[in-house]
Short mmCIF file of C-alpha atoms and ligand atoms in Angstrom, two decimals:
data_model
loop_
_atom_site.label_atom_id
_atom_site.label_comp_id
_atom_site.label_asym_id
_atom_site.label_seq_id
_atom_site.Cartn_x
_atom_site.Cartn_y
_atom_site.Cartn_z
CA MET A 1 -32.60 -0.03 -9.31
CA THR A 2 -31.52 2.02 -6.31
CA SER A 3 -29.42 5.02 -7.04
CA THR A 4 -29.39 6.64 -3.62
CA TYR A 5 -26.89 5.43 -1.08
CA ALA A 6 -26.12 6.02 2.57
CA ALA A 7 -23.24 4.98 4.81
CA VAL A 8 -22.53 5.37 8.49
CA LEU A 9 -19.15 7.06 8.61
CA THR A 10 -18.56 6.72 12.33
CA GLY A 11 -17.19 3.56 13.98
CA GLU A 12 -19.59 1.16 15.66
CA GLY A 13 -20.09 1.73 19.35
CA ARG A 14 -17.11 4.05 19.63
CA GLY A 15 -18.67 7.42 20.20
CA ALA A 16 -21.73 9.37 21.22
CA ILE A 17 -22.38 10.83 17.79
CA SER A 18 -23.00 9.11 14.50
CA ALA A 19 -22.56 10.58 11.04
CA ILE A 20 -24.63 9.31 8.12
CA ARG A 21 -23.68 10.37 4.61
CA VAL A 22 -26.42 10.20 1.95
CA TRP A 23 -25.77 10.74 -1.73
CA GLY A 24 -26.85 9.79 -5.21
CA HIS A 25 -29.48 10.57 -7.76
CA GLY A 26 -32.86 11.34 -6.20
CA CYS A 27 -31.54 11.80 -2.70
CA ALA A 28 -32.86 15.38 -2.33
CA ALA A 29 -36.50 14.30 -2.69
CA ILE A 30 -36.02 11.34 -0.35
CA ILE A 31 -34.43 13.52 2.32
CA ASP A 32 -37.14 16.14 2.12
CA GLU A 33 -39.58 13.29 2.73
CA ILE A 34 -37.92 11.95 5.91
CA PHE A 35 -36.16 14.97 7.45
CA GLN A 36 -38.24 17.60 9.24
CA SER A 37 -36.26 20.71 9.94
CA ARG A 38 -37.21 22.41 13.24
CA VAL A 39 -37.51 25.81 11.55
CA GLY A 40 -39.52 24.35 8.68
CA GLY A 41 -38.73 24.41 5.00
CA ALA A 42 -37.11 21.79 2.81
CA ILE A 43 -33.39 21.21 3.39
CA SER A 44 -32.90 20.59 -0.34
CA THR A 45 -33.79 24.17 -1.23
CA GLY A 46 -31.46 25.73 1.36
CA LEU A 47 -27.86 26.74 0.86
CA PRO A 48 -25.14 24.08 0.98
CA GLY A 49 -23.22 24.10 4.26
CA ARG A 50 -26.11 25.45 6.36
CA LEU A 51 -26.76 23.34 9.45
CA ARG A 52 -30.33 22.49 10.33
CA VAL A 53 -31.55 20.83 13.48
CA GLY A 54 -34.43 18.48 12.93
CA THR A 55 -35.88 14.99 13.12
CA LEU A 56 -34.89 12.15 10.84
CA GLY A 57 -37.42 9.41 10.35
CA GLY A 58 -40.72 11.06 11.29
CA ASP A 59 -42.37 11.04 14.73
CA GLY A 60 -40.07 9.47 17.32
CA GLY A 61 -37.12 9.69 14.95
CA ASP A 62 -33.67 10.81 16.05
CA GLU A 63 -32.91 14.48 16.67
CA VAL A 64 -30.12 15.25 14.24
CA VAL A 65 -28.15 18.03 12.65
CA GLY A 66 -28.58 17.87 8.89
CA VAL A 67 -26.47 19.55 6.26
CA LYS A 68 -26.47 19.64 2.50
CA LEU A 69 -22.80 19.27 1.63
CA GLU A 70 -23.04 19.39 -2.16
CA GLU A 71 -25.79 20.51 -4.47
CA ASP A 72 -24.92 18.62 -7.61
CA PRO A 73 -24.37 15.73 -7.40
CA PRO A 74 -26.25 15.93 -4.12
CA VAL A 75 -24.54 14.87 -0.90
CA TYR A 76 -26.10 15.22 2.55
CA GLU A 77 -24.89 14.40 6.03
CA PHE A 78 -26.80 13.80 9.25
CA GLN A 79 -25.19 13.82 12.65
CA GLY A 80 -27.29 12.06 15.21
CA HIS A 81 -26.94 9.84 18.23
CA ALA A 82 -24.70 6.80 18.00
CA GLY A 83 -26.82 4.48 20.14
CA ILE A 84 -28.06 1.42 18.27
CA ALA A 85 -31.76 2.33 18.64
CA ALA A 86 -31.38 5.88 17.32
CA LEU A 87 -29.06 4.91 14.51
CA SER A 88 -31.14 1.97 13.30
CA ARG A 89 -34.24 4.17 13.33
CA SER A 90 -32.52 6.62 10.97
CA LEU A 91 -31.25 3.85 8.72
CA ASP A 92 -34.71 2.24 8.63
CA ALA A 93 -36.18 5.55 7.51
CA LEU A 94 -33.65 5.75 4.68
CA ARG A 95 -34.22 2.11 3.72
CA SER A 96 -37.97 2.65 3.64
CA GLN A 97 -37.36 5.16 0.85
CA GLY A 98 -35.31 2.64 -1.14
CA VAL A 99 -31.91 3.98 -0.09
CA GLU A 100 -29.20 1.34 -0.21
CA ILE A 101 -27.05 1.32 2.93
CA LEU A 102 -23.39 0.72 2.19
CA GLU A 103 -20.54 -0.12 4.53
CA ALA A 104 -18.36 2.92 5.24
CA ASP A 105 -15.43 1.12 3.56
CA GLN A 106 -17.50 0.73 0.42
CA TRP A 107 -18.38 4.41 0.56
CA LEU A 108 -14.73 5.37 0.89
CA ARG A 109 -13.77 3.21 -2.07
CA THR A 110 -16.64 4.56 -4.16
CA ALA A 111 -15.96 8.16 -3.23
CA ARG A 112 -12.16 8.15 -3.35
CA GLY A 113 -11.11 5.05 -5.27
CA ASP A 114 -9.19 2.13 -3.74
CA THR A 115 -6.01 4.13 -3.24
CA LEU A 116 -3.32 3.75 -0.57
CA GLU A 117 -4.87 6.79 1.12
CA THR A 118 -8.32 5.15 1.18
CA GLN A 119 -6.87 1.92 2.53
CA ALA A 120 -5.21 3.89 5.34
CA LEU A 121 -8.53 5.57 6.19
CA ILE A 122 -10.30 2.21 6.24
CA ASP A 123 -7.67 0.73 8.58
CA LEU A 124 -7.74 3.89 10.68
CA LYS A 125 -11.28 3.07 11.79
CA SER A 126 -9.97 0.09 13.73
CA ALA A 127 -6.61 1.54 14.77
CA PRO A 128 -6.01 0.01 18.20
CA THR A 129 -3.85 2.78 19.68
CA LEU A 130 -3.04 6.45 19.18
CA PRO A 131 0.51 5.95 17.78
CA VAL A 132 -0.92 3.49 15.24
CA ALA A 133 -3.66 5.97 14.30
CA GLU A 134 -1.05 8.71 13.83
CA ARG A 135 0.95 6.59 11.43
CA LEU A 136 -2.13 5.60 9.46
CA ILE A 137 -3.18 9.24 9.22
CA ASP A 138 0.25 9.96 7.70
CA GLN A 139 -0.41 7.33 5.03
CA SER A 140 -3.96 8.64 4.47
CA GLN A 141 -2.36 12.00 3.75
CA GLY A 142 -0.07 10.54 1.14
CA ALA A 143 3.21 9.67 2.93
CA LEU A 144 3.51 6.26 1.25
CA SER A 145 2.27 7.43 -2.16
CA ASP A 146 4.74 10.34 -2.13
CA ALA A 147 7.62 8.00 -1.28
CA LEU A 148 6.63 5.67 -4.14
CA ARG A 149 6.60 8.55 -6.59
CA GLU A 150 10.32 9.00 -5.87
CA ILE A 151 11.11 5.55 -7.27
CA HIS A 152 12.14 5.57 -10.93
CA THR A 153 15.38 3.69 -11.62
CA PRO A 154 17.61 0.97 -10.12
CA ALA A 155 19.41 3.81 -8.31
CA ASP A 156 16.30 4.05 -6.10
CA LEU A 157 16.60 0.44 -4.90
CA GLU A 158 17.91 1.47 -1.50
CA HIS A 159 14.92 3.72 -0.98
CA LEU A 160 12.63 0.83 -1.92
CA GLU A 161 14.46 -1.54 0.47
CA THR A 162 13.81 0.91 3.29
CA LEU A 163 10.08 0.79 2.54
CA ILE A 164 10.06 -3.02 2.35
CA ASP A 165 11.88 -3.20 5.71
CA ARG A 166 9.18 -1.05 7.28
CA GLY A 167 6.46 -3.40 6.03
CA ASP A 168 6.72 -5.79 8.94
CA PHE A 169 6.22 -2.99 11.44
CA GLY A 170 3.43 -1.51 9.30
CA CYS A 171 1.44 -4.74 9.08
CA ARG A 172 1.90 -5.50 12.79
CA MET A 173 0.68 -2.03 13.68
CA THR A 174 -2.83 -2.99 12.71
CA THR A 175 -2.87 -6.70 13.58
CA GLY A 176 -0.83 -6.43 16.78
CA TRP A 177 2.20 -8.39 17.96
CA THR A 178 1.85 -11.65 19.88
CA VAL A 179 3.82 -12.35 23.01
CA ALA A 180 3.57 -15.80 24.57
CA LEU A 181 4.15 -16.45 28.26
CA ALA A 182 5.61 -19.90 28.76
CA GLY A 183 6.97 -21.77 31.72
CA ARG A 184 6.31 -24.70 34.01
CA PRO A 185 3.05 -24.76 35.95
CA ASN A 186 2.92 -22.55 39.04
CA VAL A 187 5.84 -20.29 38.15
CA GLY A 188 3.35 -17.38 38.02
CA LYS A 189 2.47 -16.97 34.33
CA SER A 190 -1.20 -16.16 34.95
CA SER A 191 -0.31 -13.80 37.79
CA LEU A 192 2.21 -12.02 35.61
CA LEU A 193 -0.23 -11.78 32.74
CA ASN A 194 -2.72 -10.10 35.06
CA VAL A 195 -0.10 -7.58 36.11
CA LEU A 196 0.90 -6.95 32.49
CA LEU A 197 -2.71 -6.36 31.58
CA GLY A 198 -3.39 -4.37 34.70
CA PHE A 199 -6.48 -6.33 35.65
CA GLN A 200 -7.54 -9.76 36.88
CA ARG A 201 -8.29 -11.85 33.86
CA ALA A 202 -6.49 -15.19 33.98
CA ILE A 203 -7.60 -17.43 36.82
CA VAL A 204 -4.78 -17.71 39.33
CA ASN A 205 -4.75 -20.93 41.26
CA PRO A 206 -1.94 -22.62 43.20
CA ILE A 207 -2.83 -26.05 41.78
CA ALA A 208 -0.44 -26.93 38.93
CA GLY A 209 -2.07 -27.05 35.53
CA THR A 210 -4.98 -24.68 36.24
CA THR A 211 -4.42 -22.72 33.07
CA ARG A 212 -5.37 -25.45 30.69
CA ASP A 213 -6.58 -23.24 27.95
CA GLN A 214 -4.74 -20.45 26.33
CA ILE A 215 -5.84 -17.04 27.46
CA ARG A 216 -5.38 -14.28 24.98
CA ALA A 217 -5.66 -10.66 25.98
CA ARG A 218 -4.66 -7.42 24.36
CA ALA A 219 -2.70 -4.60 25.94
CA ALA A 220 -0.79 -1.63 24.64
CA VAL A 221 2.96 -1.78 25.27
CA GLY A 222 4.63 1.55 24.66
CA GLY A 223 1.61 2.44 22.52
CA TRP A 224 1.79 -0.71 20.36
CA PRO A 225 -0.94 -3.36 20.37
CA VAL A 226 0.25 -6.62 21.90
CA ASP A 227 -1.72 -9.83 22.34
CA PHE A 228 -0.40 -11.69 25.34
CA ILE A 229 -1.01 -15.42 25.33
CA ASP A 230 -0.85 -17.25 28.63
CA MET A 231 0.09 -20.81 27.83
CA ALA A 232 -0.94 -23.94 29.61
CA GLY A 233 2.13 -24.96 31.64
CA ILE A 234 4.70 -26.54 29.39
CA ARG A 235 5.69 -29.85 30.98
CA HIS A 236 5.43 -33.53 30.31
CA SER A 237 1.99 -34.75 31.24
CA ASP A 238 -0.09 -37.90 31.01
CA ASP A 239 -3.40 -36.09 31.46
CA PRO A 240 -4.85 -35.89 27.92
CA ILE A 241 -6.53 -32.50 28.46
CA GLU A 242 -3.37 -31.11 30.01
CA ARG A 243 -1.32 -32.55 27.18
CA GLU A 244 -3.50 -30.95 24.54
CA GLY A 245 -2.98 -27.62 26.28
CA ILE A 246 0.75 -28.18 26.20
CA GLU A 247 0.76 -29.01 22.52
CA ARG A 248 -1.18 -25.86 21.80
CA SER A 249 1.31 -23.94 23.93
CA GLU A 250 4.17 -25.16 21.86
CA ALA A 251 2.45 -24.16 18.64
CA ALA A 252 1.66 -20.71 20.04
CA VAL A 253 5.27 -20.21 21.15
CA ALA A 254 6.39 -21.18 17.66
CA ASN A 255 4.03 -18.60 16.10
CA ALA A 256 4.56 -15.79 18.60
CA ASP A 257 6.66 -12.74 17.81
CA LEU A 258 8.24 -13.03 21.22
CA THR A 259 8.21 -15.53 24.05
CA LEU A 260 8.64 -14.77 27.71
CA LEU A 261 10.03 -17.74 29.62
CA ILE A 262 8.92 -17.49 33.21
CA PHE A 263 10.85 -19.15 36.05
CA ASP A 264 10.18 -19.27 39.77
CA LYS A 265 13.08 -17.85 41.81
CA SER A 266 11.71 -19.27 45.03
CA THR A 267 12.06 -22.93 44.02
CA GLU A 268 15.03 -24.81 42.63
CA LEU A 269 15.33 -24.78 38.84
CA HIS A 270 13.80 -27.93 37.46
CA ALA A 271 15.04 -30.08 34.57
CA GLY A 272 12.04 -28.75 32.60
CA ASP A 273 13.29 -25.18 33.15
CA HIS A 274 16.69 -26.05 31.71
CA GLU A 275 14.97 -27.66 28.74
CA LEU A 276 12.97 -24.47 28.08
CA LEU A 277 16.15 -22.39 28.18
CA ARG A 278 17.75 -24.73 25.66
CA ARG A 279 14.72 -24.84 23.38
CA TYR A 280 13.97 -21.15 23.27
CA PRO A 281 17.31 -19.35 23.28
CA ASN A 282 15.82 -16.11 21.92
CA ALA A 283 13.11 -15.80 24.55
CA VAL A 284 13.08 -13.10 27.20
CA ARG A 285 14.03 -14.78 30.50
CA VAL A 286 12.01 -13.74 33.49
CA ALA A 287 12.75 -14.70 37.11
CA ASN A 288 9.46 -14.32 38.96
CA LYS A 289 8.59 -14.21 42.67
CA SER A 290 11.46 -11.86 43.48
CA ASP A 291 9.54 -10.89 46.65
CA LEU A 292 10.30 -14.34 48.12
CA SER A 293 13.74 -15.55 49.19
CA ALA A 294 15.63 -16.82 46.18
CA LEU A 295 16.85 -20.40 45.82
CA TRP A 296 19.02 -19.59 42.79
CA SER A 297 20.71 -16.52 41.32
CA PRO A 298 19.47 -15.58 37.88
CA ALA A 299 22.16 -14.76 35.31
CA ALA A 300 22.53 -11.15 34.16
CA ASP A 301 20.21 -11.66 31.18
CA PHE A 302 17.23 -12.50 33.40
CA ILE A 303 14.70 -9.83 34.31
CA ASN A 304 13.70 -10.08 37.95
CA VAL A 305 10.05 -9.44 38.63
CA SER A 306 7.38 -10.06 41.21
CA ALA A 307 3.88 -10.60 39.92
CA ARG A 308 2.74 -10.08 43.51
CA THR A 309 4.29 -6.63 44.10
CA ALA A 310 4.65 -5.64 40.40
CA ASP A 311 8.35 -4.99 41.05
CA GLY A 312 10.39 -5.14 37.85
CA VAL A 313 7.29 -5.22 35.62
CA SER A 314 8.09 -1.85 34.02
CA ASP A 315 11.59 -3.19 33.12
CA LEU A 316 9.91 -6.21 31.57
CA LEU A 317 7.51 -4.03 29.57
CA GLU A 318 10.44 -1.94 28.31
CA GLU A 319 12.27 -5.07 27.20
CA ILE A 320 9.14 -6.36 25.42
CA GLU A 321 8.81 -3.07 23.56
CA ARG A 322 12.51 -3.01 22.67
CA ARG A 323 12.30 -6.55 21.29
CA ILE A 324 9.09 -6.25 19.27
CA VAL A 325 9.67 -2.71 17.97
CA PRO A 326 13.45 -2.32 17.89
CA LYS A 327 13.28 0.86 15.85
CA VAL A 328 10.23 3.08 16.19
CA LEU A 329 9.40 4.81 12.93
CA PRO A 330 8.71 8.46 13.64
CA ALA A 331 5.48 10.18 12.67
CA GLY A 332 5.46 11.37 9.07
CA CYS A 333 7.32 8.28 7.73
CA ALA A 334 6.13 6.37 4.67
CA ILE A 335 5.03 2.94 5.92
CA PRO A 336 3.39 0.11 3.96
CA PHE A 337 0.70 -1.29 6.25
CA ARG A 338 -0.96 -4.21 4.44
CA PRO A 339 0.64 -7.52 3.37
CA GLY A 340 -0.60 -7.02 -0.22
CA GLN A 341 1.26 -3.71 -0.42
CA VAL A 342 4.46 -5.30 0.87
CA ALA A 343 4.13 -8.13 -1.67
CA ARG A 344 3.84 -5.53 -4.44
CA LEU A 345 6.94 -3.72 -3.17
CA ARG A 346 8.89 -6.99 -3.33
CA ARG A 347 7.77 -7.49 -6.93
CA LEU A 348 8.80 -3.96 -7.66
CA ARG A 349 12.28 -4.75 -6.34
CA THR A 350 12.61 -7.57 -8.89
CA THR A 351 11.37 -5.27 -11.65
CA LEU A 352 13.94 -2.65 -10.71
CA GLU A 353 16.77 -5.20 -10.41
CA ARG A 354 16.00 -6.49 -13.87
CA GLY A 355 15.90 -2.97 -15.25
CA GLU A 356 12.32 -3.53 -16.50
CA ARG A 357 9.76 -0.80 -16.97
CA LEU A 358 7.87 0.28 -13.87
CA PRO A 359 4.07 0.53 -13.73
CA ALA A 360 3.03 4.05 -14.74
CA ASP A 361 1.17 4.83 -11.51
CA LEU A 362 3.18 3.18 -8.74
CA PRO A 363 0.92 4.14 -5.79
CA ALA A 364 -2.15 2.74 -7.59
CA TRP A 365 -0.28 -0.42 -8.53
CA VAL A 366 0.93 -0.99 -4.96
CA ALA A 367 -2.60 -0.36 -3.62
CA SER A 368 -4.03 -3.04 -5.89
CA GLY A 369 -1.77 -5.72 -4.35
P1 GDP B 1 0.99 -20.40 36.48
O1 GDP B 1 0.59 -21.81 36.69
O2 GDP B 1 2.39 -20.33 35.96
O3 GDP B 1 0.04 -19.61 35.67
O4 GDP B 1 1.08 -19.73 37.95
P2 GDP B 1 0.02 -18.79 38.72
O5 GDP B 1 0.04 -17.44 38.20
O6 GDP B 1 -1.27 -19.53 38.81
O7 GDP B 1 0.70 -18.72 40.15
C1 GDP B 1 0.92 -19.87 40.94
C2 GDP B 1 1.02 -19.44 42.41
O8 GDP B 1 2.15 -18.60 42.60
C3 GDP B 1 -0.19 -18.63 42.88
O9 GDP B 1 -0.48 -19.01 44.20
C4 GDP B 1 0.28 -17.21 42.85
O10 GDP B 1 -0.36 -16.38 43.78
C5 GDP B 1 1.75 -17.37 43.21
N1 GDP B 1 2.58 -16.32 42.65
C6 GDP B 1 2.65 -15.94 41.34
N2 GDP B 1 3.54 -14.95 41.20
C7 GDP B 1 4.02 -14.66 42.43
C8 GDP B 1 4.99 -13.71 42.92
O11 GDP B 1 5.60 -12.92 42.19
N3 GDP B 1 5.24 -13.75 44.25
C9 GDP B 1 4.63 -14.60 45.08
N4 GDP B 1 4.95 -14.55 46.39
N5 GDP B 1 3.72 -15.51 44.66
C10 GDP B 1 3.42 -15.54 43.35
#
């Protein structure tokens, strides 16, 4: 059975340098076999912490910096190039010696246990934006665990409620919020989506019903990940393909965190527009084509924009941010960030309300949710 393991600690395709951790019984002999230090000598007999430049994987292998991190039990790290060819060459060399390659998540769990801090580090690897990464780093450094350690009696219920309330924000941080753009064909949904994303993605075409399929694209709004969904024009249609698009639109609007209803200021409001306003009273109302002469005056709660000139788009982005993240949790806050954790916190509330005994190690119990 294998007892030497390796894991790539760096994210895939996200940097120029890769870090490979190697550990386990027998790893010193294996590494001496496949790592040739430039100055000669076996890395295993050197002092821990000393960096050595060399080649991993024999002739044609990657040029890496190797370091023995721990003597006993032995742990080594190699920092090489992150390109697929170089990295797979190094991993092949390790595999050829019987080393089992683990996922970095597996390594984290093995090395640190499946704690809230480990879970934050795992999610950190795919943090979509800097503010999200900052909040996950807080949790990886114990913000959530520390807050849980303050909970002992029913008197701490309020404190627990605060954590539960933050759960929605915490879970969205990693998955992203969804914002649907809805409106009749030709009001400018695809054009507006392009402006919101800052590049040409949706196909803009003056023929009604061009956007038959949903187009989903991610952007950061105020530093938060948002998936915008451009809907097929919502209207009554006899064309079966068009109708399917419309049905999917309606489902997406129902599932979205926020809907933007787009209207065209340069044409009279249509019966379908009035229907949308009635059906989606909580949507953000957007009057597009403000660069053209207006045929109606939007009420005060409409945001005037022009997808052509980008006028008003920053106001729209501000409103989107205000609606999806009404209260930004500052850095350093304890935030549950996985649905399983939030479910555990809800169970904990019941336990506290009933005056029952709490699990001995609350952070560990919440992490196992
Ligand atoms: P959709 O069917 O709602 O996705 O509408 P499109 O984005 O395809 O736009 C329909 C037409 O309106 C295209 O010819 C766009 O160039 C035009 N259009 C969209 N937004 C604006 C705008 O703000 N101003 C002007 N003048 N034309 C626009």
